Amino acid sequence: MASTTEPPSPSPQGADDIKPIVAEQPRSTGNRWTDFKLAARRISLKDDLKHIGEVPCARSSLLMGIGAGAGIGVVRGFNSKPFVAANWAMGTFLLVSVGAWNVCRSSIQREREQVRVVVEQMAQRKMRRADQDGKVDGDQAGKS
């Protein structure tokens, strides 16, 4: 129930259709084992894998890792036993996936920081422009 002192915030058209990717996070209980058990209960492999494409950077980093792992596995398979080639393929997959994930996440973070700076600068510009307009209007009013 909404409070009577605050008007409901207007939502853009179609905003009701948007579902959050991450559910509300429960608070920590302060006990490491209890928190671990609660976190383990929230894992649903079927649902988590169904929505993996919605996680930022997951799709691209996994595809890069799969491609690199398959390539290295095939190349190593020419010169070594299949078990050794599989180890190289899996290691390459993990290394490339984690590396691509980190690069992608850092670029998103950098972009968000740039957007934050631009938004702050726009607000400062508007304030300066409003101050200048007020001074100009005040000067003209005093002359008439």
Short mmCIF file of N, CA, C and O in Angstrom, two decimals:
data_model
loop_
_atom_site.label_atom_id
_atom_site.label_comp_id
_atom_site.label_asym_id
_atom_site.label_seq_id
_atom_site.Cartn_x
_atom_site.Cartn_y
_atom_site.Cartn_z
N MET A 1 0.83 -1.17 0.00
CA MET A 1 0.00 0.00 0.00
C MET A 1 0.88 1.23 0.00
O MET A 1 1.79 1.37 0.79
N ALA A 2 0.61 2.17 -0.91
CA ALA A 2 1.42 3.37 -1.03
C ALA A 2 1.07 4.34 0.09
O ALA A 2 -0.06 4.41 0.53
N SER A 3 2.07 5.11 0.53
CA SER A 3 1.80 6.09 1.57
C SER A 3 1.00 7.24 0.99
O SER A 3 1.07 7.54 -0.19
N THR A 4 0.25 7.92 1.86
CA THR A 4 -0.62 8.99 1.38
C THR A 4 0.14 10.29 1.15
O THR A 4 -0.34 11.17 0.46
N THR A 5 1.35 10.42 1.71
CA THR A 5 2.11 11.65 1.54
C THR A 5 2.87 11.69 0.23
O THR A 5 3.19 12.74 -0.26
N GLU A 6 3.18 10.54 -0.33
CA GLU A 6 3.95 10.50 -1.57
C GLU A 6 3.05 10.11 -2.73
O GLU A 6 2.39 9.09 -2.68
N PRO A 7 3.06 10.92 -3.80
CA PRO A 7 2.30 10.52 -4.98
C PRO A 7 3.03 9.39 -5.69
O PRO A 7 4.25 9.29 -5.62
N PRO A 8 2.31 8.51 -6.36
CA PRO A 8 2.97 7.43 -7.07
C PRO A 8 3.83 7.99 -8.19
O PRO A 8 3.44 8.96 -8.85
N SER A 9 5.00 7.42 -8.37
CA SER A 9 5.89 7.92 -9.43
C SER A 9 5.36 7.46 -10.78
O SER A 9 4.92 6.32 -10.94
N PRO A 10 5.39 8.38 -11.76
CA PRO A 10 4.92 7.99 -13.08
C PRO A 10 5.87 6.99 -13.72
O PRO A 10 7.08 7.12 -13.60
N SER A 11 5.32 5.99 -14.37
CA SER A 11 6.16 5.00 -15.03
C SER A 11 5.98 5.14 -16.53
O SER A 11 4.89 5.44 -17.01
N PRO A 12 7.08 4.95 -17.29
CA PRO A 12 6.96 5.04 -18.73
C PRO A 12 6.03 3.97 -19.27
O PRO A 12 5.81 2.94 -18.63
N GLN A 13 5.49 4.24 -20.42
CA GLN A 13 4.57 3.28 -21.03
C GLN A 13 5.28 1.96 -21.27
O GLN A 13 6.37 1.91 -21.81
N GLY A 14 4.67 0.88 -20.85
CA GLY A 14 5.24 -0.45 -21.03
C GLY A 14 6.20 -0.84 -19.93
O GLY A 14 6.81 -1.89 -19.98
N ALA A 15 6.38 0.02 -18.91
CA ALA A 15 7.32 -0.29 -17.84
C ALA A 15 6.83 -1.44 -16.97
O ALA A 15 7.60 -2.08 -16.29
N ASP A 16 5.51 -1.68 -16.98
CA ASP A 16 4.98 -2.78 -16.18
C ASP A 16 5.40 -4.14 -16.72
O ASP A 16 5.38 -5.13 -16.01
N ASP A 17 5.77 -4.19 -18.01
CA ASP A 17 6.17 -5.45 -18.63
C ASP A 17 7.61 -5.83 -18.30
O ASP A 17 8.01 -6.96 -18.50
N ILE A 18 8.40 -4.88 -17.80
CA ILE A 18 9.81 -5.12 -17.54
C ILE A 18 9.95 -5.88 -16.23
O ILE A 18 9.42 -5.47 -15.20
N LYS A 19 10.68 -7.00 -16.28
CA LYS A 19 10.90 -7.81 -15.08
C LYS A 19 12.36 -7.66 -14.69
O LYS A 19 13.24 -7.68 -15.54
N PRO A 20 12.65 -7.50 -13.41
CA PRO A 20 14.04 -7.40 -12.99
C PRO A 20 14.75 -8.73 -13.18
O PRO A 20 14.16 -9.79 -13.00
N ILE A 21 16.02 -8.65 -13.56
CA ILE A 21 16.81 -9.86 -13.77
C ILE A 21 17.16 -10.49 -12.42
O ILE A 21 17.12 -11.70 -12.26
N VAL A 22 17.47 -9.67 -11.45
CA VAL A 22 17.89 -10.16 -10.16
C VAL A 22 16.77 -9.92 -9.16
O VAL A 22 16.24 -8.83 -9.07
N ALA A 23 16.41 -10.95 -8.42
CA ALA A 23 15.38 -10.82 -7.40
C ALA A 23 15.95 -10.05 -6.22
O ALA A 23 17.16 -9.89 -6.08
N GLU A 24 15.09 -9.58 -5.36
CA GLU A 24 15.54 -8.84 -4.19
C GLU A 24 16.42 -9.73 -3.33
O GLU A 24 16.08 -10.88 -3.05
N GLN A 25 17.55 -9.21 -2.92
CA GLN A 25 18.52 -9.98 -2.18
C GLN A 25 18.15 -9.98 -0.69
O GLN A 25 17.91 -8.93 -0.11
N PRO A 26 18.11 -11.18 -0.06
CA PRO A 26 17.83 -11.22 1.38
C PRO A 26 19.03 -10.70 2.17
O PRO A 26 20.16 -10.77 1.71
N ARG A 27 18.77 -10.18 3.33
CA ARG A 27 19.83 -9.66 4.19
C ARG A 27 20.64 -10.81 4.79
O ARG A 27 20.13 -11.90 4.99
N SER A 28 21.87 -10.52 5.10
CA SER A 28 22.74 -11.50 5.74
C SER A 28 22.29 -11.71 7.18
O SER A 28 21.88 -10.79 7.86
N THR A 29 22.39 -12.97 7.61
CA THR A 29 22.02 -13.29 8.99
C THR A 29 23.18 -13.07 9.95
O THR A 29 22.98 -13.05 11.16
N GLY A 30 24.38 -12.93 9.42
CA GLY A 30 25.55 -12.77 10.26
C GLY A 30 26.26 -14.09 10.53
O GLY A 30 27.40 -14.11 10.97
N ASN A 31 25.60 -15.19 10.26
CA ASN A 31 26.19 -16.51 10.44
C ASN A 31 26.57 -17.04 9.06
O ASN A 31 25.74 -17.16 8.18
N ARG A 32 27.84 -17.33 8.89
CA ARG A 32 28.35 -17.74 7.58
C ARG A 32 27.67 -19.00 7.06
O ARG A 32 27.28 -19.09 5.90
N TRP A 33 27.48 -19.99 7.92
CA TRP A 33 26.89 -21.26 7.48
C TRP A 33 25.41 -21.12 7.16
O TRP A 33 24.91 -21.69 6.19
N THR A 34 24.70 -20.32 7.92
CA THR A 34 23.28 -20.09 7.64
C THR A 34 23.13 -19.36 6.32
O THR A 34 22.27 -19.69 5.50
N ASP A 35 23.98 -18.35 6.10
CA ASP A 35 23.94 -17.62 4.82
C ASP A 35 24.27 -18.55 3.65
O ASP A 35 23.65 -18.46 2.59
N PHE A 36 25.24 -19.42 3.87
CA PHE A 36 25.61 -20.37 2.81
C PHE A 36 24.45 -21.30 2.47
O PHE A 36 24.16 -21.56 1.31
N LYS A 37 23.77 -21.79 3.50
CA LYS A 37 22.62 -22.69 3.27
C LYS A 37 21.50 -21.96 2.54
O LYS A 37 20.88 -22.52 1.63
N LEU A 38 21.23 -20.71 2.92
CA LEU A 38 20.20 -19.93 2.24
C LEU A 38 20.56 -19.69 0.77
O LEU A 38 19.70 -19.78 -0.11
N ALA A 39 21.82 -19.41 0.54
CA ALA A 39 22.28 -19.18 -0.84
C ALA A 39 22.18 -20.45 -1.66
O ALA A 39 21.77 -20.43 -2.83
N ALA A 40 22.54 -21.59 -1.06
CA ALA A 40 22.48 -22.87 -1.78
C ALA A 40 21.04 -23.24 -2.13
O ALA A 40 20.78 -23.81 -3.19
N ARG A 41 20.09 -22.89 -1.26
CA ARG A 41 18.69 -23.19 -1.55
C ARG A 41 18.14 -22.36 -2.71
O ARG A 41 17.20 -22.77 -3.37
N ARG A 42 18.72 -21.18 -2.92
CA ARG A 42 18.24 -20.29 -3.99
C ARG A 42 18.72 -20.71 -5.37
O ARG A 42 18.23 -20.21 -6.36
N ILE A 43 19.68 -21.62 -5.44
CA ILE A 43 20.23 -22.04 -6.73
C ILE A 43 19.26 -22.99 -7.39
O ILE A 43 18.86 -24.00 -6.82
N SER A 44 18.90 -22.67 -8.61
CA SER A 44 18.05 -23.54 -9.42
C SER A 44 18.73 -23.67 -10.77
O SER A 44 18.66 -22.75 -11.60
N LEU A 45 19.39 -24.76 -11.00
CA LEU A 45 20.18 -24.93 -12.22
C LEU A 45 19.32 -24.76 -13.46
O LEU A 45 19.73 -24.10 -14.42
N LYS A 46 18.12 -25.30 -13.44
CA LYS A 46 17.24 -25.22 -14.61
C LYS A 46 16.88 -23.76 -14.92
O LYS A 46 17.01 -23.30 -16.04
N ASP A 47 16.43 -23.03 -13.91
CA ASP A 47 16.04 -21.63 -14.12
C ASP A 47 17.24 -20.74 -14.40
O ASP A 47 17.16 -19.82 -15.22
N ASP A 48 18.35 -21.00 -13.71
CA ASP A 48 19.53 -20.16 -13.92
C ASP A 48 20.08 -20.31 -15.33
O ASP A 48 20.47 -19.32 -15.96
N LEU A 49 20.13 -21.53 -15.84
CA LEU A 49 20.64 -21.73 -17.19
C LEU A 49 19.66 -21.22 -18.25
O LEU A 49 20.07 -20.83 -19.34
N LYS A 50 18.38 -21.22 -17.93
CA LYS A 50 17.38 -20.73 -18.87
C LYS A 50 17.56 -19.23 -19.13
O LYS A 50 17.33 -18.75 -20.23
N HIS A 51 18.01 -18.49 -18.13
CA HIS A 51 18.13 -17.04 -18.22
C HIS A 51 19.58 -16.56 -18.32
O HIS A 51 19.84 -15.38 -18.10
N ILE A 52 20.50 -17.43 -18.68
CA ILE A 52 21.90 -17.04 -18.71
C ILE A 52 22.18 -16.00 -19.79
O ILE A 52 23.07 -15.17 -19.64
N GLY A 53 21.40 -16.00 -20.86
CA GLY A 53 21.60 -15.01 -21.91
C GLY A 53 21.24 -13.60 -21.50
O GLY A 53 21.66 -12.63 -22.12
N GLU A 54 20.47 -13.46 -20.42
CA GLU A 54 20.08 -12.14 -19.92
C GLU A 54 21.15 -11.52 -19.03
O GLU A 54 21.08 -10.33 -18.73
N VAL A 55 22.11 -12.30 -18.60
CA VAL A 55 23.17 -11.80 -17.73
C VAL A 55 24.18 -11.06 -18.61
O VAL A 55 24.68 -11.61 -19.60
N PRO A 56 24.49 -9.79 -18.26
CA PRO A 56 25.44 -9.04 -19.08
C PRO A 56 26.78 -9.75 -19.19
O PRO A 56 27.31 -10.24 -18.21
N CYS A 57 27.31 -9.83 -20.38
CA CYS A 57 28.62 -10.38 -20.70
C CYS A 57 28.68 -11.91 -20.69
O CYS A 57 29.67 -12.48 -21.13
N ALA A 58 27.69 -12.59 -20.18
CA ALA A 58 27.77 -14.05 -20.06
C ALA A 58 27.81 -14.72 -21.42
O ALA A 58 28.64 -15.59 -21.66
N ARG A 59 26.93 -14.32 -22.32
CA ARG A 59 26.84 -14.97 -23.62
C ARG A 59 28.14 -14.81 -24.40
O ARG A 59 28.70 -15.79 -24.90
N SER A 60 28.63 -13.60 -24.49
CA SER A 60 29.84 -13.38 -25.29
C SER A 60 31.06 -14.06 -24.68
O SER A 60 31.87 -14.65 -25.40
N SER A 61 31.19 -14.01 -23.36
CA SER A 61 32.37 -14.63 -22.75
C SER A 61 32.31 -16.16 -22.86
O SER A 61 33.33 -16.80 -23.11
N LEU A 62 31.12 -16.75 -22.72
CA LEU A 62 31.02 -18.20 -22.87
C LEU A 62 31.29 -18.63 -24.31
O LEU A 62 31.96 -19.64 -24.54
N LEU A 63 30.77 -17.87 -25.27
CA LEU A 63 31.03 -18.23 -26.67
C LEU A 63 32.51 -18.11 -27.02
O LEU A 63 33.05 -18.96 -27.74
N MET A 64 33.17 -17.09 -26.51
CA MET A 64 34.62 -16.97 -26.75
C MET A 64 35.37 -18.13 -26.12
O MET A 64 36.28 -18.69 -26.72
N GLY A 65 34.99 -18.48 -24.90
CA GLY A 65 35.65 -19.59 -24.21
C GLY A 65 35.42 -20.91 -24.91
O GLY A 65 36.35 -21.73 -25.05
N ILE A 66 34.21 -21.15 -25.39
CA ILE A 66 33.91 -22.39 -26.11
C ILE A 66 34.72 -22.48 -27.40
O ILE A 66 35.32 -23.52 -27.71
N GLY A 67 34.76 -21.38 -28.13
CA GLY A 67 35.51 -21.38 -29.38
C GLY A 67 37.00 -21.60 -29.16
O GLY A 67 37.64 -22.41 -29.85
N ALA A 68 37.56 -20.90 -28.19
CA ALA A 68 38.99 -21.04 -27.91
C ALA A 68 39.30 -22.44 -27.38
O ALA A 68 40.30 -23.06 -27.79
N GLY A 69 38.46 -22.94 -26.48
CA GLY A 69 38.69 -24.28 -25.93
C GLY A 69 38.61 -25.35 -27.00
O GLY A 69 39.43 -26.29 -27.03
N ALA A 70 37.62 -25.24 -27.89
CA ALA A 70 37.50 -26.24 -28.97
C ALA A 70 38.70 -26.17 -29.90
O ALA A 70 39.25 -27.21 -30.30
N GLY A 71 39.12 -24.95 -30.22
CA GLY A 71 40.28 -24.80 -31.12
C GLY A 71 41.54 -25.38 -30.53
O GLY A 71 42.26 -26.16 -31.18
N ILE A 72 41.84 -25.04 -29.29
CA ILE A 72 43.06 -25.56 -28.64
C ILE A 72 42.95 -27.06 -28.44
O ILE A 72 43.93 -27.80 -28.60
N GLY A 73 41.75 -27.55 -28.09
CA GLY A 73 41.57 -28.99 -27.91
C GLY A 73 41.84 -29.76 -29.19
O GLY A 73 42.49 -30.82 -29.17
N VAL A 74 41.37 -29.25 -30.31
CA VAL A 74 41.61 -29.92 -31.60
C VAL A 74 43.09 -29.88 -31.96
O VAL A 74 43.67 -30.90 -32.37
N VAL A 75 43.71 -28.72 -31.79
CA VAL A 75 45.13 -28.59 -32.13
C VAL A 75 45.97 -29.51 -31.24
O VAL A 75 46.88 -30.20 -31.72
N ARG A 76 45.71 -29.52 -29.94
CA ARG A 76 46.46 -30.39 -29.04
C ARG A 76 46.15 -31.87 -29.31
O ARG A 76 46.99 -32.73 -29.07
N GLY A 77 44.96 -32.16 -29.80
CA GLY A 77 44.59 -33.54 -30.11
C GLY A 77 45.41 -34.14 -31.23
O GLY A 77 45.56 -35.36 -31.32
N PHE A 78 45.95 -33.30 -32.11
CA PHE A 78 46.80 -33.81 -33.18
C PHE A 78 48.10 -34.39 -32.66
O PHE A 78 48.65 -35.34 -33.23
N ASN A 79 48.64 -33.81 -31.59
CA ASN A 79 49.97 -34.18 -31.12
C ASN A 79 50.01 -34.92 -29.79
O ASN A 79 51.08 -35.30 -29.34
N SER A 80 48.87 -35.09 -29.13
CA SER A 80 48.89 -35.73 -27.82
C SER A 80 47.68 -36.64 -27.65
O SER A 80 46.83 -36.75 -28.54
N LYS A 81 47.63 -37.27 -26.50
CA LYS A 81 46.53 -38.19 -26.21
C LYS A 81 45.24 -37.41 -25.96
O LYS A 81 45.28 -36.22 -25.59
N PRO A 82 44.09 -38.05 -26.14
CA PRO A 82 42.81 -37.35 -25.98
C PRO A 82 42.61 -36.74 -24.58
O PRO A 82 42.03 -35.66 -24.45
N PHE A 83 43.07 -37.41 -23.53
CA PHE A 83 42.90 -36.90 -22.18
C PHE A 83 43.67 -35.60 -21.99
O PHE A 83 43.18 -34.64 -21.40
N VAL A 84 44.88 -35.54 -22.52
CA VAL A 84 45.69 -34.33 -22.43
C VAL A 84 45.04 -33.21 -23.24
O VAL A 84 44.96 -32.06 -22.80
N ALA A 85 44.54 -33.54 -24.43
CA ALA A 85 43.88 -32.54 -25.27
C ALA A 85 42.63 -32.00 -24.58
O ALA A 85 42.34 -30.79 -24.63
N ALA A 86 41.89 -32.88 -23.91
CA ALA A 86 40.68 -32.45 -23.20
C ALA A 86 41.04 -31.52 -22.03
O ALA A 86 40.32 -30.54 -21.78
N ASN A 87 42.13 -31.82 -21.35
CA ASN A 87 42.57 -30.95 -20.26
C ASN A 87 42.93 -29.56 -20.79
O ASN A 87 42.59 -28.54 -20.20
N TRP A 88 43.65 -29.53 -21.90
CA TRP A 88 44.00 -28.24 -22.51
C TRP A 88 42.75 -27.49 -22.96
O TRP A 88 42.65 -26.27 -22.79
N ALA A 89 41.80 -28.21 -23.55
CA ALA A 89 40.58 -27.57 -24.01
C ALA A 89 39.80 -26.97 -22.84
O ALA A 89 39.33 -25.82 -22.90
N MET A 90 39.67 -27.72 -21.76
CA MET A 90 38.92 -27.23 -20.61
C MET A 90 39.63 -26.06 -19.94
O MET A 90 39.00 -25.07 -19.56
N GLY A 91 40.92 -26.17 -19.80
CA GLY A 91 41.71 -25.08 -19.21
C GLY A 91 41.61 -23.81 -20.05
O GLY A 91 41.45 -22.70 -19.51
N THR A 92 41.70 -23.96 -21.36
CA THR A 92 41.59 -22.81 -22.25
C THR A 92 40.20 -22.20 -22.17
O THR A 92 40.04 -20.97 -22.13
N PHE A 93 39.18 -23.05 -22.15
CA PHE A 93 37.81 -22.56 -22.02
C PHE A 93 37.65 -21.71 -20.76
O PHE A 93 37.11 -20.60 -20.80
N LEU A 94 38.12 -22.23 -19.63
CA LEU A 94 37.98 -21.50 -18.37
C LEU A 94 38.77 -20.20 -18.39
O LEU A 94 38.25 -19.15 -18.00
N LEU A 95 39.99 -20.25 -18.86
CA LEU A 95 40.85 -19.06 -18.87
C LEU A 95 40.28 -17.97 -19.77
O LEU A 95 40.17 -16.81 -19.38
N VAL A 96 39.88 -18.34 -20.98
CA VAL A 96 39.35 -17.36 -21.93
C VAL A 96 38.00 -16.83 -21.46
O VAL A 96 37.73 -15.63 -21.55
N SER A 97 37.14 -17.70 -20.93
CA SER A 97 35.83 -17.25 -20.46
C SER A 97 35.96 -16.25 -19.31
O SER A 97 35.31 -15.20 -19.32
N VAL A 98 36.78 -16.57 -18.34
CA VAL A 98 36.96 -15.67 -17.20
C VAL A 98 37.62 -14.37 -17.65
O VAL A 98 37.23 -13.27 -17.22
N GLY A 99 38.60 -14.46 -18.53
CA GLY A 99 39.25 -13.25 -19.05
C GLY A 99 38.30 -12.36 -19.81
O GLY A 99 38.25 -11.14 -19.61
N ALA A 100 37.51 -12.96 -20.70
CA ALA A 100 36.54 -12.18 -21.48
C ALA A 100 35.47 -11.58 -20.57
O ALA A 100 35.03 -10.45 -20.77
N TRP A 101 35.04 -12.33 -19.56
CA TRP A 101 34.06 -11.82 -18.60
C TRP A 101 34.60 -10.58 -17.89
O TRP A 101 33.92 -9.56 -17.77
N ASN A 102 35.85 -10.67 -17.41
CA ASN A 102 36.44 -9.53 -16.69
C ASN A 102 36.62 -8.32 -17.59
O ASN A 102 36.37 -7.19 -17.16
N VAL A 103 37.06 -8.52 -18.81
CA VAL A 103 37.22 -7.40 -19.74
C VAL A 103 35.88 -6.76 -20.03
O VAL A 103 35.74 -5.52 -20.02
N CYS A 104 34.87 -7.56 -20.28
CA CYS A 104 33.53 -7.03 -20.58
C CYS A 104 32.96 -6.29 -19.38
O CYS A 104 32.41 -5.19 -19.52
N ARG A 105 33.06 -6.86 -18.20
CA ARG A 105 32.52 -6.21 -17.01
C ARG A 105 33.25 -4.90 -16.71
O ARG A 105 32.64 -3.91 -16.31
N SER A 106 34.57 -4.87 -16.91
CA SER A 106 35.30 -3.63 -16.66
C SER A 106 34.92 -2.56 -17.68
O SER A 106 34.84 -1.37 -17.33
N SER A 107 34.65 -2.95 -18.93
CA SER A 107 34.23 -1.95 -19.92
C SER A 107 32.84 -1.42 -19.59
O SER A 107 32.57 -0.23 -19.77
N ILE A 108 31.95 -2.27 -19.10
CA ILE A 108 30.62 -1.81 -18.69
C ILE A 108 30.75 -0.85 -17.51
O ILE A 108 30.10 0.20 -17.47
N GLN A 109 31.60 -1.19 -16.56
CA GLN A 109 31.80 -0.32 -15.39
C GLN A 109 32.38 1.03 -15.82
O GLN A 109 31.95 2.08 -15.33
N ARG A 110 33.33 1.02 -16.74
CA ARG A 110 33.93 2.25 -17.25
C ARG A 110 32.87 3.10 -17.96
O ARG A 110 32.81 4.33 -17.78
N GLU A 111 32.02 2.46 -18.75
CA GLU A 111 30.96 3.18 -19.46
C GLU A 111 29.96 3.79 -18.47
O GLU A 111 29.53 4.93 -18.65
N ARG A 112 29.60 3.06 -17.44
CA ARG A 112 28.68 3.58 -16.43
C ARG A 112 29.29 4.79 -15.72
O ARG A 112 28.60 5.76 -15.41
N GLU A 113 30.57 4.72 -15.44
CA GLU A 113 31.26 5.85 -14.80
C GLU A 113 31.25 7.07 -15.72
O GLU A 113 31.00 8.19 -15.26
N GLN A 114 31.47 6.88 -17.01
CA GLN A 114 31.43 7.99 -17.95
C GLN A 114 30.04 8.59 -18.03
O GLN A 114 29.89 9.81 -18.07
N VAL A 115 29.00 7.76 -18.02
CA VAL A 115 27.63 8.26 -18.04
C VAL A 115 27.34 9.05 -16.77
O VAL A 115 26.72 10.12 -16.82
N ARG A 116 27.81 8.57 -15.63
CA ARG A 116 27.60 9.28 -14.37
C ARG A 116 28.26 10.65 -14.41
O ARG A 116 27.66 11.65 -14.00
N VAL A 117 29.48 10.72 -14.94
CA VAL A 117 30.18 12.00 -15.03
C VAL A 117 29.44 12.95 -15.96
O VAL A 117 29.27 14.14 -15.65
N VAL A 118 28.97 12.46 -17.10
CA VAL A 118 28.25 13.31 -18.04
C VAL A 118 26.96 13.84 -17.42
O VAL A 118 26.62 15.01 -17.58
N VAL A 119 26.24 12.99 -16.70
CA VAL A 119 25.00 13.42 -16.06
C VAL A 119 25.29 14.52 -15.03
O VAL A 119 24.57 15.52 -14.96
N GLU A 120 26.35 14.35 -14.25
CA GLU A 120 26.72 15.37 -13.27
C GLU A 120 27.09 16.68 -13.96
O GLU A 120 26.71 17.76 -13.51
N GLN A 121 27.85 16.59 -15.06
CA GLN A 121 28.25 17.79 -15.78
C GLN A 121 27.05 18.50 -16.40
O GLN A 121 27.00 19.73 -16.42
N MET A 122 26.08 17.73 -16.89
CA MET A 122 24.88 18.35 -17.47
C MET A 122 24.10 19.10 -16.40
O MET A 122 23.60 20.20 -16.64
N ALA A 123 24.01 18.55 -15.21
CA ALA A 123 23.31 19.22 -14.12
C ALA A 123 24.03 20.52 -13.75
O ALA A 123 23.39 21.55 -13.53
N GLN A 124 25.36 20.48 -13.70
CA GLN A 124 26.12 21.68 -13.38
C GLN A 124 25.96 22.74 -14.47
O GLN A 124 25.85 23.93 -14.18
N ARG A 125 25.94 22.32 -15.74
CA ARG A 125 25.75 23.26 -16.84
C ARG A 125 24.39 23.94 -16.75
O ARG A 125 24.27 25.13 -16.98
N LYS A 126 23.36 23.14 -16.45
CA LYS A 126 22.02 23.71 -16.34
C LYS A 126 21.97 24.73 -15.21
O LYS A 126 21.35 25.79 -15.35
N MET A 127 22.62 24.44 -14.09
CA MET A 127 22.64 25.37 -12.98
C MET A 127 23.37 26.65 -13.35
O MET A 127 22.90 27.76 -13.06
N ARG A 128 24.53 26.53 -14.01
CA ARG A 128 25.28 27.71 -14.44
C ARG A 128 24.47 28.53 -15.43
O ARG A 128 24.43 29.75 -15.35
N ARG A 129 23.83 27.86 -16.38
CA ARG A 129 23.03 28.56 -17.38
C ARG A 129 21.85 29.27 -16.73
O ARG A 129 21.52 30.41 -17.08
N ALA A 130 21.22 28.63 -15.74
CA ALA A 130 20.11 29.27 -15.03
C ALA A 130 20.60 30.48 -14.24
O ALA A 130 19.93 31.52 -14.21
N ASP A 131 21.78 30.38 -13.63
CA ASP A 131 22.36 31.52 -12.91
C ASP A 131 22.65 32.67 -13.86
O ASP A 131 22.39 33.83 -13.57
N GLN A 132 23.23 32.36 -15.03
CA GLN A 132 23.54 33.40 -16.01
C GLN A 132 22.27 34.04 -16.54
O GLN A 132 22.20 35.25 -16.71
N ASP A 133 21.23 33.25 -16.80
CA ASP A 133 19.96 33.80 -17.28
C ASP A 133 19.33 34.69 -16.22
O ASP A 133 18.76 35.74 -16.53
N GLY A 134 19.45 34.33 -14.97
CA GLY A 134 18.91 35.13 -13.87
C GLY A 134 19.64 36.46 -13.76
O GLY A 134 19.04 37.50 -13.53
N LYS A 135 20.95 36.45 -13.94
CA LYS A 135 21.74 37.69 -13.88
C LYS A 135 21.40 38.60 -15.04
O LYS A 135 21.26 39.80 -14.89
N VAL A 136 21.23 38.03 -16.23
CA VAL A 136 20.88 38.83 -17.41
C VAL A 136 19.52 39.44 -17.24
O VAL A 136 19.30 40.62 -17.52
N ASP A 137 18.53 38.68 -16.74
CA ASP A 137 17.19 39.19 -16.52
C ASP A 137 17.20 40.27 -15.46
O ASP A 137 16.51 41.29 -15.58
N GLY A 138 17.97 40.09 -14.41
CA GLY A 138 18.07 41.09 -13.35
C GLY A 138 18.69 42.37 -13.83
O GLY A 138 18.30 43.47 -13.45
N ASP A 139 19.72 42.28 -14.69
CA ASP A 139 20.36 43.47 -15.24
C ASP A 139 19.40 44.24 -16.12
O ASP A 139 19.34 45.48 -16.09
N GLN A 140 18.61 43.56 -16.93
CA GLN A 140 17.68 44.21 -17.83
C GLN A 140 16.53 44.84 -17.05
O GLN A 140 16.02 45.88 -17.40
N ALA A 141 16.08 44.20 -15.96
CA ALA A 141 15.00 44.75 -15.15
C ALA A 141 15.43 46.04 -14.46
O ALA A 141 14.65 46.97 -14.31
N GLY A 142 16.70 46.11 -14.05
CA GLY A 142 17.20 47.31 -13.38
C GLY A 142 17.34 48.49 -14.35
O GLY A 142 17.24 49.64 -13.97
N LYS A 143 17.56 48.24 -15.62
CA LYS A 143 17.74 49.29 -16.62
C LYS A 143 16.40 49.90 -17.05
O LYS A 143 16.35 51.01 -17.51
N SER A 144 15.31 49.17 -16.96
CA SER A 144 14.04 49.72 -17.43
C SER A 144 13.34 50.58 -16.44
O SER A 144 13.59 50.84 -15.38
#
